[in-house]
Coordinates of C-alpha atoms in Angstrom, one line a residue:
Chain A
X1 CA -157.7 170.0 164.8
X2 CA -154.8 167.7 165.8
X3 CA -151.2 167.2 164.7
X4 CA -152.1 163.7 163.4
X5 CA -154.9 165.1 161.2
X6 CA -152.4 167.5 159.5
X7 CA -149.8 164.7 159.1
X8 CA -152.4 162.4 157.6
X9 CA -153.5 165.2 155.2
X10 CA -149.8 165.7 154.2
X11 CA -149.3 162.0 153.6
X12 CA -152.5 161.7 151.6
X13 CA -151.6 164.7 149.4
X14 CA -148.1 163.4 148.8
X15 CA -149.4 159.9 148.0
X16 CA -152.0 161.3 145.6
X17 CA -149.6 163.8 144.2
X18 CA -152.2 166.4 145.2
X19 CA -150.7 170.0 145.0
X20 CA -153.7 171.6 146.9
X21 CA -152.8 173.9 149.8
X22 CA -153.7 173.6 153.4
X23 CA -157.1 174.9 154.5
X24 CA -157.2 178.2 156.4
X25 CA -157.9 176.3 159.6
X26 CA -155.0 173.9 159.1
X27 CA -152.7 176.8 158.1
X28 CA -153.5 178.8 161.3
X29 CA -153.0 175.7 163.4
X30 CA -149.7 175.0 161.7
X31 CA -148.5 178.7 162.1
X32 CA -148.8 178.2 165.8
X33 CA -146.9 174.9 165.8
X34 CA -143.3 175.2 164.7
X35 CA -142.5 171.6 165.6
X36 CA -145.3 170.3 163.4
X37 CA -143.9 172.5 160.6
X38 CA -140.5 170.8 161.0
X39 CA -142.2 167.4 160.9
X40 CA -144.1 168.2 157.7
X41 CA -140.9 169.4 156.1
X42 CA -139.2 166.2 157.1
X43 CA -142.0 164.2 155.6
X44 CA -141.7 166.3 152.4
X45 CA -138.0 165.6 152.2
X46 CA -138.4 161.9 153.0
X47 CA -141.0 161.6 150.2
X48 CA -138.8 163.2 147.7
X49 CA -135.8 161.2 148.8
X50 CA -134.1 164.5 149.9
X51 CA -133.5 163.6 153.5
X52 CA -131.6 166.3 155.3
X53 CA -129.7 165.5 158.4
X54 CA -132.0 165.6 161.4
X55 CA -131.1 167.9 164.4
X56 CA -131.0 165.5 167.3
X57 CA -133.4 166.6 170.1
X58 CA -130.9 165.6 172.7
X59 CA -128.9 168.8 172.3
X60 CA -131.9 170.8 173.2
X61 CA -132.8 168.5 176.0
X62 CA -129.4 168.7 177.5
X63 CA -129.0 172.5 177.0
X64 CA -130.9 173.4 180.2
X65 CA -129.0 170.9 182.3
X66 CA -125.6 172.2 181.1
X67 CA -126.8 175.8 181.6
X68 CA -127.9 175.0 185.1
X69 CA -124.6 173.2 185.8
X70 CA -122.6 176.1 184.5
X71 CA -124.6 178.6 186.6
X72 CA -124.0 176.4 189.7
X73 CA -120.3 176.1 189.0
X74 CA -119.9 179.8 188.5
X75 CA -121.9 180.5 191.6
X76 CA -119.7 178.1 193.6
X77 CA -116.6 179.8 192.2
X78 CA -118.0 183.2 193.0
X79 CA -118.9 182.3 196.6
X80 CA -115.5 180.7 197.3
X81 CA -113.9 183.9 196.0
X82 CA -116.3 185.9 198.1
X83 CA -115.5 183.8 201.1
X84 CA -111.8 184.4 200.6
X85 CA -112.4 188.1 200.3
X86 CA -114.5 188.1 203.4
X87 CA -111.8 186.2 205.2
X88 CA -109.2 188.6 204.0
X89 CA -111.2 191.8 204.9
X90 CA -110.7 191.6 208.7
X91 CA -107.0 191.0 208.1
X92 CA -107.0 194.2 206.0
X93 CA -108.9 196.0 208.8
X94 CA -106.3 195.0 211.4
X95 CA -103.4 196.7 209.5
X96 CA -100.4 195.7 207.6
X97 CA -98.6 194.3 210.5
X98 CA -101.2 191.7 210.9
X99 CA -101.0 190.9 207.2
X100 CA -97.4 190.1 207.5
X101 CA -98.0 187.7 210.3
X102 CA -97.9 184.1 209.2
X103 CA -101.2 182.3 209.6
X104 CA -100.9 179.2 211.7
X105 CA -102.3 175.8 210.8
X106 CA -104.7 176.0 213.7
X107 CA -106.1 179.3 212.4
X108 CA -106.6 177.8 209.0
X109 CA -108.6 174.9 210.5
X110 CA -110.5 177.3 212.7
X111 CA -111.4 179.4 209.7
X112 CA -112.6 176.4 207.8
X113 CA -114.8 175.4 210.7
X114 CA -116.4 178.9 210.9
X115 CA -120.2 178.7 210.5
X116 CA -120.3 181.1 207.5
X117 CA -118.3 179.0 204.9
X118 CA -120.0 175.8 206.0
X119 CA -123.4 177.5 205.6
X120 CA -122.4 178.8 202.2
X121 CA -121.1 175.5 201.1
X122 CA -124.2 173.7 202.3
X123 CA -126.4 176.3 200.5
X124 CA -124.5 175.8 197.3
X125 CA -124.7 172.1 197.6
X126 CA -128.4 172.3 198.2
X127 CA -128.9 174.6 195.3
X128 CA -126.9 172.3 193.1
X129 CA -128.7 169.2 194.1
X130 CA -132.1 170.8 193.8
X131 CA -131.2 172.3 190.5
X132 CA -129.8 169.1 189.3
X133 CA -132.9 167.1 190.4
X134 CA -135.4 169.7 189.0
X135 CA -133.6 169.8 185.8
X136 CA -133.5 166.0 185.7
X137 CA -137.2 165.7 186.1
X138 CA -137.9 168.4 183.6
X139 CA -135.5 166.7 181.2
X140 CA -137.3 163.4 181.8
X141 CA -140.6 164.9 181.0
X142 CA -139.2 166.4 177.9
X143 CA -137.6 163.1 177.0
X144 CA -141.0 161.4 177.4
X145 CA -142.8 163.9 175.3
X146 CA -140.1 163.7 172.7
X147 CA -140.1 160.0 172.8
X148 CA -143.9 160.0 172.2
X149 CA -143.3 162.5 169.4
X150 CA -140.6 160.3 167.9
X151 CA -143.0 157.3 168.1
X152 CA -145.6 159.3 166.2
X153 CA -143.0 160.3 163.6
X154 CA -141.8 156.7 163.1
X155 CA -145.4 155.6 162.9
X156 CA -146.2 158.3 160.3
X157 CA -143.1 157.3 158.3
X158 CA -143.9 153.6 158.4
X159 CA -147.5 154.4 157.2
X160 CA -146.1 156.6 154.5
X161 CA -143.6 153.9 153.4
X162 CA -146.3 151.2 153.4
X163 CA -148.6 153.4 151.3
X164 CA -145.8 154.1 148.9
X165 CA -145.1 150.4 148.5
X166 CA -148.8 149.6 148.0
X167 CA -148.7 152.0 145.0
X168 CA -145.9 150.3 143.1
X169 CA -146.3 149.0 139.6
X170 CA -145.0 145.5 140.3
X171 CA -147.4 143.0 141.9
X172 CA -144.5 141.5 143.9
X173 CA -143.6 144.9 145.4
X174 CA -147.3 145.5 146.2
X175 CA -147.2 142.1 148.0
X176 CA -144.2 143.4 149.9
X177 CA -146.1 146.5 150.8
X178 CA -149.0 144.5 152.1
X179 CA -146.6 142.4 154.2
X180 CA -145.0 145.7 155.5
X181 CA -148.4 147.2 156.3
X182 CA -148.8 144.5 158.9
X183 CA -145.8 145.9 160.8
X184 CA -146.9 149.5 160.3
X185 CA -149.7 151.2 162.2
X186 CA -152.8 149.5 160.9
X187 CA -155.0 151.7 163.0
X188 CA -154.1 154.6 160.7
X189 CA -157.3 155.1 158.6
X190 CA -155.2 156.3 155.6
X191 CA -153.4 152.9 155.4
X192 CA -156.6 151.0 155.8
X193 CA -158.2 153.1 153.1
X194 CA -155.3 152.4 150.8
X195 CA -155.5 148.6 151.5
X196 CA -159.2 148.5 150.9
X197 CA -158.7 150.4 147.6
X198 CA -156.2 147.8 146.6
X199 CA -158.6 145.0 147.6
X200 CA -161.3 146.5 145.4
X201 CA -159.2 147.3 142.4
X202 CA -155.9 145.4 142.2
X203 CA -155.7 143.1 139.1
X204 CA -153.6 140.5 140.9
X205 CA -155.6 138.0 143.0
X206 CA -152.5 137.3 145.0
X207 CA -152.3 140.9 146.2
X208 CA -156.0 141.0 147.0
X209 CA -155.8 137.8 149.0
X210 CA -152.8 139.2 150.9
X211 CA -154.7 142.4 151.7
X212 CA -157.6 140.4 153.2
X213 CA -155.1 138.5 155.3
X214 CA -153.7 141.7 156.6
X215 CA -157.1 143.2 157.4
X216 CA -157.7 140.3 159.7
X217 CA -155.2 141.9 162.0
X218 CA -157.4 145.0 162.5
X219 CA -158.9 145.2 166.0
X220 CA -162.1 146.4 164.5
X221 CA -163.2 147.2 161.0
X222 CA -165.1 150.3 162.2
X223 CA -166.5 152.4 159.3
X224 CA -164.8 150.1 156.7
X225 CA -167.1 147.1 157.7
X226 CA -169.9 148.2 155.4
X227 CA -167.5 148.7 152.5
X228 CA -166.0 145.2 153.1
X229 CA -169.5 143.7 153.2
X230 CA -170.5 145.4 149.9
X231 CA -167.2 144.1 148.4
X232 CA -167.9 140.6 149.7
X233 CA -171.4 140.4 148.2
X234 CA -170.6 142.0 144.8
X235 CA -167.2 140.3 144.2
X236 CA -166.9 138.2 141.1
X237 CA -163.6 136.6 141.9
X238 CA -164.5 133.4 143.8
X239 CA -161.3 133.1 145.8
X240 CA -161.5 136.8 146.9
X241 CA -165.2 136.5 147.7
X242 CA -164.7 133.4 149.9
X243 CA -161.7 135.0 151.7
X244 CA -163.7 138.2 152.3
X245 CA -166.6 136.2 153.7
X246 CA -164.2 134.3 155.9
X247 CA -162.8 137.7 157.1
X248 CA -166.2 139.1 158.0
X249 CA -167.4 135.8 159.6
X250 CA -164.3 135.6 161.8
X251 CA -163.7 139.2 162.7
X252 CA -166.9 141.1 161.8
X253 CA -169.6 142.4 164.0
X254 CA -172.6 140.3 164.9
X255 CA -174.8 142.4 162.6
X256 CA -172.5 141.9 159.6
X257 CA -172.3 138.1 160.3
X258 CA -176.1 138.0 160.3
X259 CA -176.4 139.9 157.1
X260 CA -173.9 137.7 155.4
X261 CA -175.7 134.6 156.6
X262 CA -179.0 136.1 155.3
X263 CA -177.4 136.6 151.9
X264 CA -176.3 133.0 151.9
X265 CA -179.7 131.7 153.1
X266 CA -181.5 133.7 150.4
X267 CA -179.1 132.2 147.8
X268 CA -177.9 135.6 146.7
X269 CA -174.3 134.5 146.6
X270 CA -172.5 132.0 144.4
X271 CA -173.2 128.4 145.3
X272 CA -169.6 127.8 146.4
X273 CA -169.7 130.8 148.7
X274 CA -173.0 129.8 150.2
X275 CA -171.5 126.3 150.8
X276 CA -168.5 127.9 152.4
X277 CA -170.6 130.1 154.7
X278 CA -172.7 127.2 155.8
X279 CA -169.6 125.2 156.6
X280 CA -168.2 128.1 158.6
X281 CA -171.4 128.4 160.5
X282 CA -171.5 124.6 161.2
X283 CA -168.0 124.8 162.5
X284 CA -168.8 127.6 164.8
X285 CA -171.4 125.5 166.6
X286 CA -168.9 122.8 167.4
Chain B
X1 CA -149.5 148.0 129.4
X2 CA -147.9 151.2 130.6
X3 CA -149.4 154.1 128.7
X4 CA -146.6 156.4 129.8
X5 CA -144.0 154.7 127.8
X6 CA -143.4 156.8 124.7
X7 CA -142.1 154.9 121.9
X8 CA -138.8 155.5 120.2
X9 CA -139.1 152.5 118.1
X10 CA -142.2 151.0 116.7
X11 CA -141.8 148.0 114.5
X12 CA -144.9 147.1 112.7
X13 CA -144.3 143.8 111.2
X14 CA -146.5 143.0 108.3
X15 CA -145.3 139.8 106.9
X16 CA -145.6 139.1 103.3
X17 CA -144.6 135.5 103.2
X18 CA -147.3 133.1 102.4
X19 CA -146.7 129.8 104.3
X20 CA -150.0 128.0 104.3
X21 CA -151.9 130.9 105.6
X22 CA -149.2 131.8 108.1
X23 CA -146.6 134.5 108.4
X24 CA -143.2 134.2 110.1
X25 CA -140.8 137.0 111.1
X26 CA -137.7 137.5 113.2
X27 CA -136.5 140.8 114.7
X28 CA -133.4 141.7 116.7
X29 CA -133.9 144.6 119.0
X30 CA -130.8 146.2 120.4
X31 CA -131.2 147.8 123.9
X32 CA -130.6 151.5 124.5
X33 CA -128.5 150.9 127.5
X34 CA -126.7 147.6 127.3
X35 CA -125.7 146.0 130.6
X36 CA -128.4 147.9 132.5
X37 CA -131.7 146.4 133.9
X38 CA -134.3 145.4 131.3
X39 CA -138.0 145.5 131.7
X40 CA -140.2 143.6 129.2
X41 CA -143.9 144.0 129.0
X42 CA -145.8 141.5 126.7
X43 CA -149.5 141.4 125.9
X44 CA -150.9 138.9 123.5
X45 CA -154.6 138.4 122.9
X46 CA -154.3 135.0 121.3
X47 CA -151.3 132.8 120.9
X48 CA -148.4 131.3 122.8
X49 CA -145.3 132.8 124.3
X50 CA -141.9 131.3 125.0
X51 CA -139.3 133.3 126.8
X52 CA -135.8 132.2 127.1
X53 CA -133.1 133.9 129.1
X54 CA -129.6 134.1 127.6
X55 CA -126.4 135.9 128.2
X56 CA -126.7 138.4 125.3
X57 CA -127.8 142.0 125.4
X58 CA -130.4 142.2 122.6
X59 CA -134.0 141.1 122.4
X60 CA -134.4 138.4 119.8
X61 CA -138.0 138.0 118.7
X62 CA -139.3 135.3 116.5
X63 CA -143.0 135.5 115.6
X64 CA -145.3 133.2 113.7
X65 CA -148.8 134.2 113.0
X66 CA -151.8 132.6 111.5
X67 CA -155.4 133.7 111.0
X68 CA -157.6 132.4 113.8
X69 CA -159.7 129.5 112.8
X70 CA -162.8 131.0 114.3
X71 CA -163.6 128.3 116.9
X72 CA -163.7 130.7 119.7
X73 CA -167.0 131.2 121.5
X74 CA -166.8 134.9 121.6
X75 CA -166.1 135.1 117.9
X76 CA -169.0 132.9 117.1
X77 CA -171.3 135.3 118.9
X78 CA -170.0 138.2 116.9
X79 CA -170.4 136.3 113.7
X80 CA -174.0 135.4 114.5
X81 CA -174.8 139.0 115.2
X82 CA -173.2 140.1 112.0
X83 CA -175.1 137.4 110.0
X84 CA -178.4 138.7 111.4
X85 CA -177.7 142.3 110.3
X86 CA -176.1 141.6 106.9
X87 CA -177.8 139.6 104.2
X88 CA -175.5 137.0 102.7
X89 CA -173.9 137.8 99.3
X90 CA -173.3 135.4 96.5
X91 CA -169.7 134.1 96.3
X92 CA -170.2 132.4 93.0
X93 CA -167.1 132.8 90.9
X94 CA -165.0 134.2 93.8
X95 CA -162.3 132.5 95.8
X96 CA -161.5 133.0 99.4
X97 CA -158.5 135.2 100.2
X98 CA -157.0 134.6 103.6
X99 CA -155.3 137.3 105.5
X100 CA -151.5 136.8 105.5
X101 CA -150.5 139.8 107.5
X102 CA -149.0 139.9 110.9
X103 CA -149.5 142.7 113.3
X104 CA -147.1 142.9 116.1
X105 CA -145.9 146.0 117.8
X106 CA -142.6 146.3 119.5
X107 CA -141.5 149.4 121.4
X108 CA -138.3 150.2 123.3
X109 CA -137.1 153.1 125.3
X110 CA -134.4 153.2 127.9
X111 CA -134.4 149.3 128.2
X112 CA -138.2 149.3 128.7
X113 CA -139.6 147.0 126.0
X114 CA -143.2 146.5 125.1
X115 CA -144.4 143.8 122.7
X116 CA -148.1 143.5 121.9
X117 CA -150.4 141.6 119.6
X118 CA -153.9 142.6 120.4
X119 CA -155.7 141.5 117.2
X120 CA -158.5 139.1 118.1
X121 CA -158.5 137.2 114.8
X122 CA -154.8 136.6 114.8
X123 CA -153.0 133.7 116.5
X124 CA -149.4 134.5 117.1
X125 CA -146.7 132.2 118.5
X126 CA -143.8 134.2 120.0
X127 CA -140.4 132.9 120.8
X128 CA -138.3 135.7 122.5
X129 CA -134.8 135.5 123.8
X130 CA -134.2 138.0 126.5
X131 CA -131.2 138.9 128.7
X132 CA -131.2 136.7 131.8
X133 CA -131.5 139.6 134.2
X134 CA -134.8 140.9 132.5
X135 CA -137.9 141.6 134.6
X136 CA -140.9 140.4 132.6
X137 CA -144.6 141.1 132.7
X138 CA -146.9 139.0 130.5
X139 CA -150.6 138.9 129.8
X140 CA -151.8 136.1 127.6
X141 CA -155.6 135.9 127.1
X142 CA -156.3 133.0 124.7
X143 CA -154.6 130.3 122.8
X144 CA -151.6 128.4 124.0
X145 CA -149.2 128.3 126.9
X146 CA -146.8 130.6 128.4
X147 CA -143.3 129.1 128.8
X148 CA -140.3 130.8 130.5
X149 CA -136.9 129.4 131.0
X150 CA -133.8 130.8 132.6
X151 CA -135.0 134.3 133.4
X152 CA -133.7 135.6 136.7
X153 CA -135.5 138.9 137.0
X154 CA -138.9 139.7 138.5
X155 CA -141.8 137.9 136.8
X156 CA -145.5 138.9 136.7
X157 CA -147.4 136.4 134.6
X158 CA -151.1 136.1 133.7
X159 CA -152.6 133.5 131.4
X160 CA -156.4 133.1 131.2
X161 CA -156.6 129.9 129.1
X162 CA -153.1 128.5 128.8
X163 CA -150.7 127.0 131.2
X164 CA -147.8 128.8 132.8
X165 CA -144.6 126.8 132.8
X166 CA -141.5 128.4 134.3
X167 CA -138.2 126.5 134.6
X168 CA -134.9 127.5 136.1
X169 CA -136.1 130.7 137.6
X170 CA -135.4 132.4 141.0
X171 CA -138.3 134.9 141.1
X172 CA -139.8 136.9 142.6
X173 CA -142.8 135.6 140.6
X174 CA -146.5 136.5 140.8
X175 CA -148.4 134.2 138.4
X176 CA -152.1 133.6 137.9
X177 CA -154.2 131.3 135.7
X178 CA -158.0 130.7 135.6
X179 CA -158.5 127.0 134.8
X180 CA -155.1 125.8 133.8
X181 CA -152.0 124.7 135.7
X182 CA -149.0 126.6 136.9
X183 CA -145.8 124.6 136.9
X184 CA -142.7 126.3 138.3
X185 CA -139.2 124.9 138.8
X186 CA -137.2 127.1 141.2
X187 CA -133.4 126.9 140.8
X188 CA -133.0 129.5 143.5
X189 CA -135.4 131.8 145.4
X190 CA -135.2 135.6 145.6
X191 CA -135.4 137.1 149.0
X192 CA -136.2 140.6 147.8
X193 CA -140.0 140.5 147.7
X194 CA -142.7 137.8 148.1
X195 CA -143.8 135.3 145.4
X196 CA -147.3 134.0 144.8
X197 CA -148.8 131.5 142.4
X198 CA -152.6 131.4 142.1
X199 CA -154.7 129.2 139.9
X200 CA -158.5 129.5 140.4
X201 CA -159.4 126.1 139.0
X202 CA -156.1 124.6 138.0
X203 CA -153.2 122.9 139.8
X204 CA -150.1 124.5 141.1
X205 CA -147.0 122.4 140.9
X206 CA -143.6 123.6 142.1
X207 CA -140.2 122.1 142.5
X208 CA -137.7 123.7 144.9
X209 CA -134.0 123.3 144.5
X210 CA -132.3 121.9 147.6
X211 CA -130.7 125.3 148.5
X212 CA -133.9 127.2 148.4
X213 CA -135.0 128.7 151.8
X214 CA -138.6 130.0 151.9
X215 CA -141.8 130.1 153.9
X216 CA -144.1 128.1 151.6
X217 CA -147.7 128.9 152.3
X218 CA -150.4 126.7 150.8
X219 CA -154.2 127.1 150.6
X220 CA -156.8 125.2 148.6
X221 CA -160.5 125.0 149.2
X222 CA -161.5 121.9 147.3
X223 CA -158.2 120.5 146.1
X224 CA -155.6 118.4 147.8
X225 CA -152.0 119.2 148.9
X226 CA -149.1 116.9 148.1
X227 CA -145.7 117.6 149.6
X228 CA -142.3 116.1 149.2
X229 CA -140.7 118.5 151.6
X230 CA -138.9 117.2 154.7
X231 CA -140.5 119.9 156.8
X232 CA -144.3 119.5 157.6
X233 CA -146.9 122.0 156.9
X234 CA -148.6 123.6 160.0
X235 CA -151.7 125.8 160.2
X236 CA -150.8 129.5 160.4
X237 CA -154.2 130.7 161.7
X238 CA -154.7 130.2 165.4
X239 CA -157.7 128.4 166.7
X240 CA -159.6 131.1 168.5
X241 CA -161.3 130.3 171.8
X242 CA -163.7 132.5 173.7
X243 CA -162.9 133.9 177.1
X244 CA -164.5 131.0 179.0
X245 CA -162.6 128.6 176.8
X246 CA -165.8 126.7 176.0
X247 CA -166.2 127.6 172.4
X248 CA -163.6 127.4 169.7
X249 CA -163.6 128.6 166.1
X250 CA -162.1 126.3 163.5
X251 CA -161.0 128.0 160.3
X252 CA -161.7 125.8 157.3
X253 CA -159.3 126.0 154.3
X254 CA -156.9 128.2 156.3
X255 CA -153.3 128.9 155.2
X256 CA -150.7 126.3 156.1
X257 CA -147.0 127.0 156.1
X258 CA -143.8 125.0 155.9
X259 CA -140.5 126.8 156.6
X260 CA -138.1 125.3 154.1
X261 CA -134.4 125.3 155.1
X262 CA -135.3 127.5 158.1
X263 CA -137.7 129.7 156.2
X264 CA -137.2 132.9 154.3
X265 CA -139.3 135.0 152.0
X266 CA -143.0 134.1 151.4
X267 CA -143.9 131.8 148.5
X268 CA -147.7 131.4 148.5
X269 CA -149.6 128.8 146.5
X270 CA -153.4 129.1 146.2
X271 CA -156.1 127.4 144.3
X272 CA -159.9 127.0 144.8
X273 CA -160.4 123.6 143.3
X274 CA -157.0 122.6 142.0
X275 CA -154.3 120.5 143.8
X276 CA -151.1 121.9 145.1
X277 CA -147.8 119.9 144.5
X278 CA -144.6 120.8 146.3
X279 CA -141.6 118.8 145.2
X280 CA -138.0 118.7 146.3
X281 CA -135.6 119.2 143.5
X282 CA -131.8 118.7 143.1

């Protein structure tokens, strides 16, 4: 079980308006992960357009540093006071007459050069520098992990936004969603699933052609390849069928290319599609 | 058609006028929310549609219907089947009575208007005046053409047998025909969302006003492309080479693009066997 799996489940349930609850396994995972809970809440609010102001993580990140700084400052103040007290104690020990004696400039310089205050100051400086550096590196690590978290969040939101746009009533808006999906995380299986569903069912040829164009940007079709092959061989819309064949011939696995070529050789496809595949194959031998 | 739209107004026009086997009716439909966005959804099985944008705030519908002559292939099949099952009756002493009724449904709720004529044996010619800002979705299956003039909202048009002719529009527009042409004259071009014109076997012919800025994408498999634009079309797809650089893949019929006036929103023109014409307007 991973955070991403739960986020994907959440997006899918929101996209499909599915009110079902989390599985026991997911719930127990979520109970242990307060940050993920916050993220799901944020996604919920985003989906319902009820975006609440986000608490910036920087305050948390900086808290440790300021706490450390404050401790160091108070420690420094305390040690200086202690130093003064320690310096004053011998004077008290020598009696009131000594107290009343004016301290000469030479004595002051001597007292500053005494080993104890120098050692104290050096220790404090060391503690401060060490604390500051340790805190800095911890803070950097936290920054990195938060940055990665933020990247995940942005990626999830982009995916969610793309899915939402792909479900719009207007063909032009769906076209816009397909264009947006190219900028979103196309490695997200949910988004690819949604695109393939659109490719299979959308009534507008323009939208279907745009989807095929977007799928060309996938690094690999993975488990969707068989689905795309089935669509390519069963498709009745000539334009869509040719573009699907082009997609698989250009970016599909060797196995799929061979199967598609076999379909063309056995004349199982429309004559125009067979002609197209033959032309593509000829071109690839140049 | 959106099934969720519950009707508050249903006008069932049953014309009684007998004009050479044709009925003609006009109807003025006030909007529930004048001044606010309007969405119009039209579905006609057989006929022609003319939509004209105007500065008013009502929908003015003029409909002329006639009984379909029966030359349609589908209808012939149905008739043949019926003839096999039913023995012919004598018509001696009887005269033929042609249907004079018109069935046209108009619904409106919260500025969402639905107009439909789904009777297969009725040919209906619709002339509809709509507010210029209207968003329009039209499906026309058989019969004549779909004409649109001066509508600035979003357009989603499908015509299976007739042409789509749109003048003085800015889009976004998504239009599709099967075997007929799409002719669009853009007076401006919306940057909100992409536009796309697809004709499977017909031509796509567009004219862009001088001020239009767009990324015009063109793709045809067996047709030709004719451009009057100053900017050349270049292939969008890259030619892929393998690692050793010995083999290269050439994509046939790939998408080509011209950035008009520096480029902008996408305007895609696609056809399988039709030609694509891109003209520069005034």
